[in-house]
């Protein structure tokens, strides 16, 4: 008795040891083959997938198995699956008898668990030894995994014909839908297919596959799983005749995420599948117009403004061919920013007390050490409200503003707003920074505009890049120091809501009022990039059009080539209600109606407007003077004589010269009978203190310099003296072409009344280019 007890204990110890080894002992990973990358929308809809590195369609394991497929699979492969421990002995015994009678292997008697073991072990000959190895491994799987986990392993790794592995890949490749959307006939087809995956191909015993499927459906009818009508309808369905393409709703985002290290995973994004399809359709519709101008690429990004989540991501036009870089994800490509940085400079100057929102700024011929910016229409307004200069995207006021504010300060603000690709030094960029000299991406720029809108909305987390993957945790709600103040952004957004819409956008005023869109266009030098970015408190949309290889095209401008697409996309989106003004940061302020400056004592009329509090430190209006004039108001006279006082709006001569041409109601200051007024002339080029570089021409001669001045009196005669020597006389258009030697120079202008203006400048002669 004691001997049997001892043997029993030894046997139990051996069994315990075997169980411990099976349950907790070392075991290699079952399936290490590379997986496809699957891209999902926010609701789980499949947006696309890429083939695995070994050329197989093999999706990452899913989180559930469709009930129909599970019933079909268990009914066909292993009806005792839920009751055995990995091996069904009666099935093995039956297989032995069948194989012995046939003289060859015709049945394996394998359970689903044993088939998982065989798939994990790889392609091995069907021998008794290998069968024993499968049995042992199946037993280990049963003690390590639940039945549902074993089913999931089978479902994710079974072969389904050709280069299709796993149920999800098979469902999309053979039926064009997700596994949970399969009907009974489709589920039954896929349940029997791993038993002989080659039969899915036309001409390769497909009839045998059809009969096998229908026998399974008949069995399901016999056990009450299917009613007669459902079974008959399922049996009448044909087999798939060819593989189908997987969805390609966001192919460029899929490629980008693969490159960012997410390959072989299931990536749930923030994209809205329906909106993605509609935005893509709009982009493709506009592609026909773009191609007529030999423009072949476009990209679109749509964000939820408050969260920064990406709702639509069109990386390029799907209709573009490989010759025109169809595979390039333009959303992530560095391109010239055009004029898109101007709103950030405008807001930064407002909060720095350098500017009033509608203050007149100079729009004159401008030269900074060889850099001569031009407006898009190559005209000059003389003086223009700063908000209007932003809305009209005037280059000259922007460059002058950058020169005043400082390039380094501006770069700090731009980088703080998330524009990380603007990564060169201030010296590298120079003043061209604000008119397209920098490069950024549609991803960063659209994100920066959304961040600007969030500042106006005072959301707790304001400045951050777009979010395209569903976050694993809630973003930090800590208060964040923002690079721009809500009041400064408020004024910038108001200015951007006044931008004239594209000519083809009929009724844009009504549309803009309904949508409350603040938007900005940009066009790079040489017409290589056309941008349009718009934002409301609900959505931010960014559009880029152009050629990926950088080829410019006439007419490729933000207004003509990108803005129409922007507005059609906004037409898909619900209307915004606008931004609430940041009342705590605004101050009722007396503002000169004529100049937009903080009102001085001589300003008339004056408006009281809610204005950023920092504007209290700006200079008062310099353009109103109180003068005593005669009854006709055409001459200043002695205050003791017959006349009256007038608060006169007068601009400096250079600004007045251009301003008066487009403002017929502007009146020049009347001349003084005593000649005491400021000089009525100004030197446009070179400005006082300028540094000129005069290049050598190709023929070896030195280029000549065109001096340019203006005078309030259109009949004035100007005498020009350079370094004390008379060099010429002009009337009407005061331009004089001269040779200027190297060194420091003094230029003096004298009109017929003897009034003078003196300016000094420096000249360098060389062989470079201006």
XYZ file of C-alpha atoms in Angstrom:
770
model
C 0.000 0.000 0.000
C 2.802 2.353 0.921
C 4.503 1.552 -2.395
C 1.393 2.512 -4.367
C 0.997 5.706 -2.392
C 4.598 6.569 -3.133
C 4.114 5.861 -6.820
C 0.961 7.953 -6.798
C 2.785 10.867 -5.219
C 5.608 10.541 -7.742
C 3.083 10.450 -10.553
C 1.294 13.495 -9.186
C 4.618 15.303 -8.838
C 5.500 14.457 -12.414
C 2.074 15.657 -13.591
C 2.433 18.839 -11.551
C 5.867 19.405 -13.005
C 4.575 18.839 -16.519
C 1.656 21.183 -15.886
C 3.950 23.850 -14.474
C 6.227 23.491 -17.481
C 3.261 23.649 -19.850
C 1.727 26.614 -18.056
C 4.709 28.682 -17.018
C 7.716 27.179 -18.720
C 9.627 29.077 -21.421
C 7.919 29.146 -24.806
C 8.925 30.948 -27.958
C 6.574 33.486 -29.426
C 4.019 31.671 -31.515
C 3.783 33.999 -34.510
C 6.577 36.411 -35.371
C 5.847 37.062 -39.038
C 5.507 40.751 -39.911
C 2.021 42.254 -39.895
C 0.247 44.693 -42.127
C -0.402 48.212 -40.873
C -4.111 48.925 -40.500
C -5.435 52.488 -40.415
C -8.741 53.037 -38.628
C -11.049 56.040 -38.385
C -12.199 57.357 -35.025
C -15.250 55.028 -35.135
C -13.183 51.959 -36.073
C -13.919 52.103 -39.817
C -11.005 50.751 -41.841
C -9.431 53.550 -43.866
C -6.661 51.486 -45.398
C -3.931 48.937 -44.849
C -0.474 48.195 -46.184
C 0.941 44.796 -47.086
C 3.344 43.276 -44.528
C 7.084 43.378 -45.107
C 7.060 39.799 -46.442
C 4.448 40.635 -49.067
C 1.542 39.016 -47.212
C -1.748 40.581 -46.262
C -1.583 39.699 -42.565
C -3.434 42.022 -40.189
C -2.675 42.471 -36.480
C -4.917 40.348 -34.289
C -8.333 41.879 -33.689
C -10.164 42.223 -30.383
C -13.158 40.033 -31.282
C -14.325 37.279 -33.619
C -17.582 37.657 -35.560
C -20.226 35.291 -34.146
C -21.198 33.946 -37.601
C -17.636 33.049 -38.520
C -17.036 31.450 -35.110
C -20.090 29.207 -35.495
C -19.105 28.246 -39.025
C -15.502 27.544 -38.065
C -16.323 25.374 -35.045
C -19.025 23.502 -36.995
C -16.568 22.746 -39.812
C -13.229 22.264 -38.109
C -13.823 21.173 -34.516
C -17.347 20.635 -33.186
C -15.972 19.589 -29.787
C -13.709 22.660 -29.493
C -15.376 23.999 -26.344
C -15.170 20.649 -24.492
C -11.748 19.144 -25.178
C -8.317 20.090 -23.820
C -6.594 20.617 -27.127
C -6.778 17.052 -28.414
C -9.908 15.106 -29.331
C -8.916 11.426 -29.061
C -11.921 10.004 -31.006
C -11.059 12.287 -33.934
C -7.445 11.152 -33.882
C -8.533 7.494 -33.788
C -10.879 8.029 -36.699
C -8.094 9.746 -38.679
C -5.787 6.765 -38.035
C -8.380 4.336 -39.378
C -9.107 6.482 -42.466
C -5.445 6.924 -43.293
C -4.772 3.191 -42.848
C -7.587 2.256 -45.209
C -6.497 4.829 -47.814
C -2.822 3.989 -47.569
C -1.986 7.685 -47.338
C -2.770 10.687 -45.190
C -6.335 11.769 -45.952
C -7.335 13.047 -42.509
C -5.335 14.619 -39.711
C -7.912 14.583 -36.924
C -6.523 17.920 -35.774
C -8.461 20.170 -33.455
C -8.437 23.948 -33.926
C -5.843 24.120 -31.159
C -3.634 21.587 -32.943
C -3.980 23.572 -36.176
C -2.813 26.697 -34.320
C 0.175 24.678 -33.118
C 0.924 23.484 -36.662
C 0.710 27.055 -38.030
C 3.038 28.272 -35.263
C 5.565 25.506 -35.961
C 5.674 26.328 -39.643
C 5.490 24.206 -42.761
C 6.551 20.700 -41.698
C 6.044 17.258 -43.268
C 2.948 15.415 -42.062
C 4.635 12.655 -40.006
C 3.691 10.895 -36.784
C 6.519 12.627 -34.947
C 5.379 16.057 -36.055
C 1.828 15.111 -35.104
C 3.065 14.235 -31.608
C 4.842 17.609 -31.381
C 1.581 19.326 -32.389
C -0.300 17.401 -29.692
C 2.170 18.460 -26.988
C 2.098 22.053 -28.130
C -1.707 22.025 -28.311
C -1.865 20.838 -24.705
C 0.454 23.675 -23.673
C -1.685 26.207 -25.551
C -4.800 24.973 -23.757
C -3.314 25.555 -20.302
C -1.886 28.945 -21.277
C -4.782 30.445 -23.214
C -8.545 30.633 -23.041
C -10.649 29.098 -25.795
C -11.440 32.560 -27.168
C -7.745 33.433 -27.271
C -6.997 30.230 -29.184
C -9.779 31.052 -31.656
C -8.279 34.531 -32.061
C -4.858 33.005 -32.806
C -6.374 30.788 -35.468
C -8.425 33.597 -36.956
C -5.418 35.916 -37.232
C -2.988 33.376 -38.733
C -4.889 30.873 -40.873
C -4.105 30.880 -44.627
C -6.903 32.061 -46.894
C -5.388 31.687 -50.358
C -2.678 33.530 -52.227
C -0.892 36.057 -50.026
C -3.880 36.425 -47.706
C -3.412 35.404 -44.073
C -5.982 35.826 -41.326
C -9.723 36.418 -41.324
C -9.593 40.225 -41.504
C -7.350 40.268 -44.562
C -9.447 37.546 -46.196
C -12.680 39.394 -45.513
C -11.391 42.551 -47.209
C -9.541 40.829 -50.041
C -12.285 38.381 -51.027
C -15.459 40.256 -50.056
C -14.486 43.932 -49.708
C -15.856 44.426 -46.201
C -14.949 44.035 -42.547
C -15.366 40.574 -40.930
C -18.285 41.707 -38.753
C -20.198 42.662 -41.902
C -19.982 39.201 -43.522
C -23.132 37.211 -44.221
C -23.611 33.480 -43.639
C -22.419 32.423 -47.102
C -19.302 34.558 -46.844
C -18.540 33.380 -43.309
C -18.987 29.756 -44.354
C -16.697 30.238 -47.365
C -13.936 31.620 -45.185
C -14.467 28.938 -42.540
C -13.797 26.118 -45.036
C -11.112 27.937 -47.040
C -8.060 27.324 -44.741
C -8.650 23.582 -45.202
C -7.719 24.018 -48.895
C -6.805 27.704 -49.512
C -5.727 27.146 -53.126
C -9.301 26.418 -54.186
C -10.268 30.097 -53.968
C -8.519 30.768 -57.284
C -10.533 30.440 -60.517
C -10.068 27.097 -62.264
C -8.516 25.393 -59.238
C -11.250 23.054 -57.956
C -13.561 25.894 -57.061
C -16.530 23.525 -57.401
C -15.143 21.464 -54.535
C -14.929 24.621 -52.432
C -18.509 25.561 -53.369
C -19.820 22.116 -52.385
C -17.845 22.159 -49.149
C -19.297 25.539 -48.236
C -22.840 24.426 -48.993
C -22.455 21.234 -46.984
C -21.491 23.409 -44.035
C -24.524 25.635 -44.580
C -26.746 22.560 -44.794
C -25.345 21.304 -41.494
C -26.026 24.677 -39.864
C -29.598 24.408 -41.117
C -29.925 20.914 -39.736
C -28.858 21.979 -36.232
C -31.165 25.003 -36.260
C -28.527 27.703 -36.597
C -30.046 28.778 -39.934
C -33.663 28.645 -41.045
C -34.460 27.085 -44.402
C -34.877 30.366 -46.295
C -31.615 31.833 -44.976
C -29.786 28.620 -45.823
C -31.189 28.481 -49.367
C -30.298 32.118 -50.020
C -26.790 31.615 -48.649
C -26.236 28.516 -50.793
C -27.206 30.452 -53.917
C -24.501 33.067 -53.437
C -21.488 32.753 -55.768
C -17.888 32.474 -54.668
C -15.659 35.544 -55.077
C -13.918 35.505 -58.447
C -10.959 37.803 -57.764
C -9.163 39.618 -54.926
C -10.438 43.093 -54.151
C -8.414 46.159 -53.264
C -8.505 47.313 -49.659
C -9.842 50.804 -48.871
C -7.462 53.652 -49.704
C -9.117 56.575 -47.966
C -5.935 58.036 -46.439
C -2.985 56.314 -48.147
C -0.436 59.049 -47.491
C -1.212 59.185 -43.791
C -0.820 55.397 -43.688
C 2.622 55.661 -45.303
C 3.666 58.470 -42.964
C 2.641 56.549 -39.853
C 4.524 53.507 -41.169
C 7.638 55.652 -41.508
C 7.124 56.996 -37.980
C 7.548 53.510 -36.519
C 3.930 52.351 -36.364
C 4.297 49.707 -39.054
C 2.692 46.360 -38.320
C 0.156 47.791 -35.878
C -3.481 48.749 -35.855
C -3.577 52.551 -35.668
C -6.815 54.178 -34.567
C -6.841 57.773 -35.765
C -9.035 60.781 -35.123
C -10.200 60.913 -38.756
C -13.890 61.069 -39.597
C -14.366 58.487 -42.357
C -17.334 60.230 -43.986
C -15.685 63.649 -43.959
C -12.454 62.123 -45.267
C -14.296 60.750 -48.288
C -16.100 64.033 -49.004
C -12.961 66.161 -48.645
C -11.049 63.781 -50.902
C -13.818 64.054 -53.515
C -13.614 67.866 -53.405
C -9.839 67.773 -53.856
C -10.172 65.428 -56.838
C -12.836 67.635 -58.392
C -10.568 70.672 -58.168
C -7.698 68.571 -59.530
C -9.221 68.803 -63.008
C -8.983 72.602 -62.917
C -5.453 72.454 -61.537
C -4.274 70.016 -64.221
C -5.469 72.416 -66.908
C -2.707 74.722 -65.627
C -0.207 71.830 -65.333
C -0.524 71.761 -61.544
C -0.588 68.144 -60.367
C -0.468 68.068 -56.562
C -2.671 69.216 -53.709
C -3.094 68.479 -50.009
C -5.793 69.219 -47.431
C -5.895 69.073 -43.635
C -9.090 69.559 -41.594
C -8.827 69.969 -37.810
C -11.232 70.226 -34.930
C -10.127 73.634 -33.675
C -10.707 73.124 -29.954
C -9.007 69.734 -29.649
C -6.589 69.933 -32.568
C -7.727 66.490 -33.729
C -7.335 65.750 -37.430
C -10.709 65.053 -39.048
C -9.535 64.747 -42.665
C -6.060 64.184 -44.115
C -5.513 64.294 -47.874
C -1.773 63.945 -48.400
C -1.883 64.190 -52.196
C -4.198 63.713 -55.145
C -4.960 60.054 -55.829
C -5.481 60.873 -59.506
C -1.883 62.073 -59.859
C 0.508 59.606 -61.465
C 3.940 58.516 -60.259
C 5.608 60.878 -62.733
C 4.231 63.767 -60.680
C 5.206 62.423 -57.243
C 1.847 60.905 -56.342
C 3.428 59.021 -53.416
C 4.707 62.175 -51.673
C 2.803 63.162 -48.530
C 2.555 66.904 -49.132
C 1.014 67.494 -45.688
C 4.418 66.711 -44.167
C 6.568 68.283 -46.917
C 8.512 71.510 -46.311
C 7.337 74.278 -48.637
C 7.770 78.043 -48.825
C 5.280 79.686 -46.462
C 4.414 82.623 -48.704
C 2.490 85.214 -46.660
C 1.084 82.836 -44.060
C 3.319 84.122 -41.236
C 2.020 87.706 -41.358
C -0.838 87.272 -38.827
C 1.619 86.125 -36.151
C 3.828 89.200 -36.672
C 0.765 91.476 -36.598
C -0.466 89.977 -33.322
C 3.014 90.079 -31.767
C 3.394 93.781 -32.572
C -0.039 94.533 -31.106
C 0.832 92.914 -27.787
C 4.235 94.628 -27.805
C 2.649 98.116 -27.950
C 4.197 98.769 -31.367
C 0.951 98.977 -33.276
C -2.730 99.843 -33.095
C -5.084 97.417 -34.887
C -6.065 99.884 -37.646
C -3.078 102.207 -37.484
C -1.859 103.600 -40.794
C 1.418 102.018 -41.856
C 3.664 102.994 -44.734
C 3.256 101.309 -48.115
C 6.074 102.905 -50.121
C 8.944 101.809 -52.340
C 11.240 100.215 -49.765
C 14.874 99.127 -49.912
C 16.883 97.417 -47.189
C 20.507 96.756 -48.175
C 19.670 95.300 -51.558
C 16.314 93.759 -50.574
C 13.414 95.530 -52.276
C 10.048 93.940 -51.477
C 7.110 94.426 -53.837
C 3.384 94.036 -53.350
C 1.705 91.380 -55.438
C 0.119 93.995 -57.728
C 3.352 96.077 -57.776
C 1.494 99.172 -56.593
C 1.765 101.425 -53.528
C -0.944 102.845 -51.296
C 1.329 105.239 -49.445
C -0.476 104.590 -46.180
C -2.814 101.720 -45.336
C -4.449 100.533 -42.080
C -2.397 97.724 -40.545
C -5.438 95.429 -40.395
C -6.138 96.064 -44.073
C -2.490 95.475 -44.964
C -2.820 92.072 -43.287
C -6.165 91.287 -44.944
C -4.783 92.271 -48.356
C -1.482 90.516 -47.647
C 0.606 93.528 -48.654
C 4.290 92.641 -48.643
C 5.870 96.064 -48.161
C 4.088 96.913 -44.866
C 4.891 93.423 -43.602
C 8.609 93.740 -44.388
C 8.761 97.202 -42.797
C 6.964 95.787 -39.731
C 9.461 92.926 -39.473
C 12.351 95.377 -39.769
C 10.868 97.394 -36.902
C 9.913 94.435 -34.695
C 13.064 92.394 -35.256
C 13.670 89.099 -37.015
C 14.954 87.267 -33.935
C 11.906 88.267 -31.849
C 9.614 87.149 -34.636
C 11.375 83.798 -34.956
C 10.896 83.147 -31.233
C 7.170 83.764 -31.586
C 6.813 81.581 -34.682
C 8.637 78.678 -33.043
C 6.598 79.075 -29.884
C 3.489 78.737 -32.062
C 4.685 75.304 -33.163
C 6.476 76.119 -36.441
C 9.489 73.927 -35.707
C 10.634 73.693 -39.335
C 11.459 77.408 -39.278
C 14.822 76.429 -37.872
C 17.461 78.637 -39.475
C 19.038 81.767 -38.013
C 17.780 85.313 -38.322
C 20.742 86.162 -40.561
C 19.886 83.277 -42.879
C 16.279 84.368 -43.246
C 16.685 88.112 -43.290
C 13.628 90.238 -44.004
C 12.387 87.727 -46.595
C 11.202 85.607 -43.647
C 7.778 87.243 -43.706
C 7.186 87.023 -47.478
C 8.037 83.393 -48.192
C 11.687 83.105 -47.227
C 10.902 80.415 -44.650
C 9.736 76.840 -45.104
C 7.195 74.929 -43.085
C 4.602 72.204 -43.617
C 0.847 72.168 -44.040
C 0.781 70.110 -40.848
C 2.567 72.785 -38.810
C 0.917 75.811 -40.378
C -2.641 74.510 -40.046
C -1.819 73.523 -36.480
C -0.464 77.011 -35.745
C -3.639 78.675 -37.057
C -5.724 76.295 -34.929
C -3.540 77.164 -31.938
C -4.123 80.860 -32.623
C -7.884 80.218 -32.602
C -7.587 78.283 -29.327
C -5.821 81.269 -27.779
C -8.847 83.375 -28.713
C -11.114 80.690 -27.234
C -8.994 80.576 -24.056
C -8.894 76.787 -24.023
C -6.687 75.399 -21.222
C -4.269 73.734 -23.636
C -3.742 76.108 -26.518
C -0.530 75.690 -28.492
C 0.116 72.149 -29.667
C 0.495 70.344 -33.002
C -2.402 68.523 -34.661
C -3.406 65.194 -33.137
C -4.015 62.356 -35.583
C -3.886 59.319 -33.286
C -6.540 58.745 -30.663
C -4.789 59.818 -27.432
C -4.304 57.166 -24.785
C -4.969 59.697 -22.058
C -6.614 63.059 -21.702
C -4.288 65.964 -22.593
C -2.961 68.035 -19.721
C -5.428 70.638 -18.507
C -2.786 72.822 -16.890
C -2.824 76.478 -17.816
C -0.260 77.216 -20.504
C 1.641 80.433 -21.118
C 0.807 81.403 -24.686
C 3.178 83.283 -27.008
C 0.331 85.574 -28.125
C -2.312 87.213 -25.976
C -6.043 86.586 -26.532
C -6.583 90.281 -27.291
C -3.823 90.361 -29.926
C -5.212 87.230 -31.572
C -8.723 88.704 -31.385
C -7.675 91.688 -33.509
C -5.776 89.443 -35.937
C -8.790 87.195 -36.463
C -11.068 90.193 -37.038
C -8.670 91.424 -39.727
C -8.573 88.004 -41.370
C -12.361 87.833 -41.475
C -12.360 90.853 -43.798
C -10.309 89.215 -46.560
C -11.920 89.451 -49.992
C -13.071 86.050 -51.179
C -12.133 84.466 -54.514
C -13.946 85.938 -57.476
C -15.648 82.635 -58.265
C -17.033 82.416 -54.714
C -20.312 84.192 -55.468
C -21.967 85.838 -52.485
C -18.907 85.432 -50.307
C -19.954 88.253 -47.960
C -23.046 86.300 -46.943
C -21.060 83.079 -46.771
C -18.376 84.676 -44.606
C -20.985 86.118 -42.283
C -22.572 82.718 -41.828
C -19.334 80.783 -41.420
C -17.316 83.473 -39.562
C -14.116 82.299 -41.200
C -10.802 84.022 -40.537
C -8.588 83.046 -43.427
C -5.304 83.801 -45.108
C -3.751 82.922 -48.442
C -0.118 82.596 -49.374
C 1.796 82.429 -52.648
C 5.488 81.629 -52.808
C 8.044 83.317 -55.039
C 7.844 82.025 -58.587
C 4.273 80.762 -58.106
C 5.485 77.426 -56.758
C 3.138 77.132 -53.778
C -0.463 78.267 -53.311
C -1.870 78.182 -49.770
C -5.168 78.920 -48.072
C -5.776 78.372 -44.353
C -9.016 79.287 -42.613
C -10.262 78.885 -39.076
C -13.476 79.189 -37.103
C -14.019 78.377 -33.458
C -15.086 74.874 -34.583
C -12.870 73.924 -37.525
C -9.534 74.809 -39.087
C -8.860 73.923 -42.727
C -5.530 74.083 -44.553
C -5.122 73.700 -48.327
C -1.947 73.585 -50.428
C -1.740 73.280 -54.210
C 1.282 73.217 -56.493
C 3.788 70.822 -58.009
C 5.743 68.546 -55.702
C 8.887 69.065 -57.784
C 8.713 72.832 -57.221
C 7.817 73.850 -60.772
C 6.002 77.179 -60.751
C 2.976 77.940 -62.901
C 1.392 81.261 -63.938
C -1.762 81.938 -61.983
C -0.808 79.554 -59.189
C -1.831 81.834 -56.332
C -3.468 81.178 -53.007
C -6.573 83.141 -53.970
C -7.127 81.388 -57.306
C -5.760 77.880 -56.763
C -6.302 77.099 -53.057
C -9.033 79.360 -51.645
C -11.896 77.969 -53.791
C -11.169 74.492 -52.414
C -10.987 75.902 -48.884
C -14.438 77.430 -49.136
C -16.023 74.371 -50.673
C -14.682 72.301 -47.772
C -16.025 74.820 -45.251
C -19.345 74.400 -47.047
C -19.406 70.809 -45.772
C -18.918 71.852 -42.161
C -21.433 73.235 -39.673
C -21.461 77.003 -39.243
C -19.462 78.648 -36.495
C -20.901 81.154 -34.026
C -17.768 83.291 -33.866
C -15.397 84.189 -31.047
C -16.382 86.012 -27.906
C -14.221 89.143 -27.531
C -11.718 88.919 -24.634
C -13.393 91.769 -22.741
C -11.005 91.504 -19.788
C -8.063 92.275 -22.095
C -9.708 95.085 -24.085
C -9.887 98.734 -23.099
C -12.319 101.360 -24.459
C -9.914 103.681 -26.236
C -10.177 106.955 -28.137
C -8.991 106.195 -31.683
C -8.389 108.665 -34.493
C -10.787 107.731 -37.278
C -8.453 109.014 -40.011
C -5.164 107.434 -38.889
C -6.150 104.535 -36.629
C -3.635 105.772 -34.040
C -4.508 106.454 -30.426
C -6.225 109.814 -30.635
C -4.163 112.924 -29.976
C -5.483 116.298 -28.844
C -5.896 117.526 -32.434
C -7.662 114.446 -33.854
C -11.168 114.890 -35.283
C -13.288 112.790 -35.505
C -12.539 110.312 -32.733
C -14.121 106.895 -32.151
C -14.145 104.999 -28.876
C -13.296 101.389 -29.676
C -12.505 98.295 -27.573
C -8.778 97.858 -28.142
C -5.991 95.687 -26.779
C -4.798 97.214 -23.505
C -1.170 97.218 -24.661
C -2.129 99.937 -27.174
C -2.266 102.439 -24.296
C 1.531 102.590 -24.609
C 1.539 103.366 -28.335
C 2.323 106.858 -29.618
C -0.634 109.208 -30.217
C -1.614 110.196 -33.738
C 1.215 112.143 -35.435
C -0.828 113.096 -38.499
C -3.215 115.766 -37.205
C -2.110 119.366 -36.882
C -4.107 122.350 -35.727
C -3.588 125.141 -38.285
C -5.113 128.571 -38.887
C -6.324 128.949 -42.478
C -8.136 131.527 -44.555
C -11.825 131.256 -45.389
C -11.117 129.212 -48.564
C -8.837 126.895 -46.579
C -6.184 127.030 -49.297
C -3.515 128.919 -47.311
C -2.256 129.064 -43.771
C -2.454 132.607 -42.426
C -1.487 134.567 -39.331
C -3.784 133.556 -36.427
C -4.413 137.209 -35.842
C -5.919 137.691 -39.296
C -9.212 136.759 -40.948
C -9.560 132.959 -40.830
C -10.345 130.019 -38.598
C -8.727 127.034 -36.910
C -8.825 123.598 -38.566
C -7.582 120.208 -37.339
C -5.881 119.047 -40.504
C -5.038 115.438 -41.361
C -1.684 115.494 -43.116
C 0.640 112.656 -44.043
C 4.394 112.863 -44.610
C 5.218 113.794 -48.220
C 6.234 110.309 -49.384
C 3.114 108.657 -47.932
C 0.913 111.468 -49.197
C 2.262 111.143 -52.748
C 0.838 107.626 -53.125
C -2.079 107.924 -50.693
C -3.671 110.916 -52.406
C -3.808 109.074 -55.761
C -6.307 106.547 -54.393
C -8.080 108.806 -51.878
C -9.697 111.686 -53.765
C -11.069 113.207 -50.548
C -7.585 113.672 -49.150
C -6.506 117.328 -49.050
C -2.871 118.377 -48.850
C -1.897 120.797 -46.162
C -2.266 124.358 -47.526
C 0.979 126.245 -47.930
C 1.979 128.748 -45.283
C 2.251 132.391 -46.193
C 5.268 132.530 -43.877
C 7.132 129.432 -45.132
C 7.294 127.886 -41.693
C 5.914 124.421 -42.489
C 8.029 121.289 -42.588
C 9.863 120.494 -45.840
C 7.191 119.466 -48.362
C 9.477 116.882 -49.970
C 10.832 113.441 -49.120
C 13.517 111.170 -50.466
C 12.072 107.779 -51.390
C 15.378 106.217 -52.472
C 17.839 106.035 -50.943
C 16.344 106.554 -47.490
C 18.443 108.427 -44.974
C 21.118 106.137 -43.515
C 20.708 103.521 -46.249
C 23.567 101.276 -47.345
C 23.588 100.751 -51.126
C 25.384 98.009 -53.003
C 26.057 98.862 -56.643
C 26.976 95.756 -58.685
C 29.281 95.426 -61.644
C 27.529 94.741 -64.968
C 28.420 91.848 -67.255
C 30.206 94.242 -69.647
C 32.457 95.459 -66.828
C 30.683 98.765 -66.277
C 29.169 99.781 -62.940
C 25.385 99.926 -62.558
C 23.834 103.343 -62.105
C 21.569 104.331 -59.203
C 18.080 105.798 -59.705
C 17.465 108.468 -57.077
C 13.800 109.051 -56.290
C 12.049 111.892 -54.436
C 8.501 113.255 -54.094
C 7.112 116.750 -53.434
C 3.693 117.870 -52.241
C 3.467 120.421 -55.056
C 3.087 118.609 -58.412
C 4.579 121.698 -60.167
C 7.683 121.785 -57.998
C 11.224 121.921 -59.430
C 13.906 120.058 -57.504
C 17.633 120.735 -57.709
C 19.850 117.768 -56.783
C 23.285 118.142 -55.173
C 25.555 115.199 -54.344
C 28.408 115.959 -51.952
C 28.075 119.678 -52.753
C 28.054 119.224 -56.553
C 24.979 119.923 -58.692
C 23.936 116.711 -60.515
C 20.577 117.596 -62.052
C 17.092 119.159 -61.928
C 13.702 117.340 -62.061
C 10.030 118.269 -62.293
C 6.864 116.174 -62.060
C 8.370 112.711 -61.634
C 11.430 113.314 -59.507
C 13.757 110.481 -60.542
C 17.396 110.999 -61.446
C 19.844 108.351 -62.698
C 23.432 108.924 -61.594
C 26.773 107.214 -61.083
C 27.594 106.899 -57.384
C 31.136 106.266 -56.202
C 32.155 104.090 -53.279
C 31.975 105.669 -49.837
C 29.789 107.986 -47.769
C 27.599 110.540 -49.544
C 25.410 113.510 -48.731
C 22.434 114.262 -50.971
C 20.670 117.630 -50.822
C 17.378 118.558 -52.483
C 16.280 122.187 -52.974
C 12.952 123.330 -54.396
C 12.135 126.646 -56.115
C 11.134 128.155 -52.764
C 14.591 127.487 -51.372
C 13.405 124.731 -49.012
C 15.964 121.952 -48.590
C 16.159 118.323 -47.547
C 19.450 116.594 -46.746
C 20.084 112.841 -46.509
C 23.198 110.750 -45.995
C 23.850 107.244 -47.285
C 26.676 104.767 -47.820
C 27.603 103.110 -51.142
C 29.594 99.946 -51.863
C 30.587 98.985 -55.409
C 31.280 95.390 -56.347
C 30.690 92.486 -58.758
C 27.808 90.788 -56.907
C 24.124 91.130 -57.538
C 21.704 93.327 -55.718
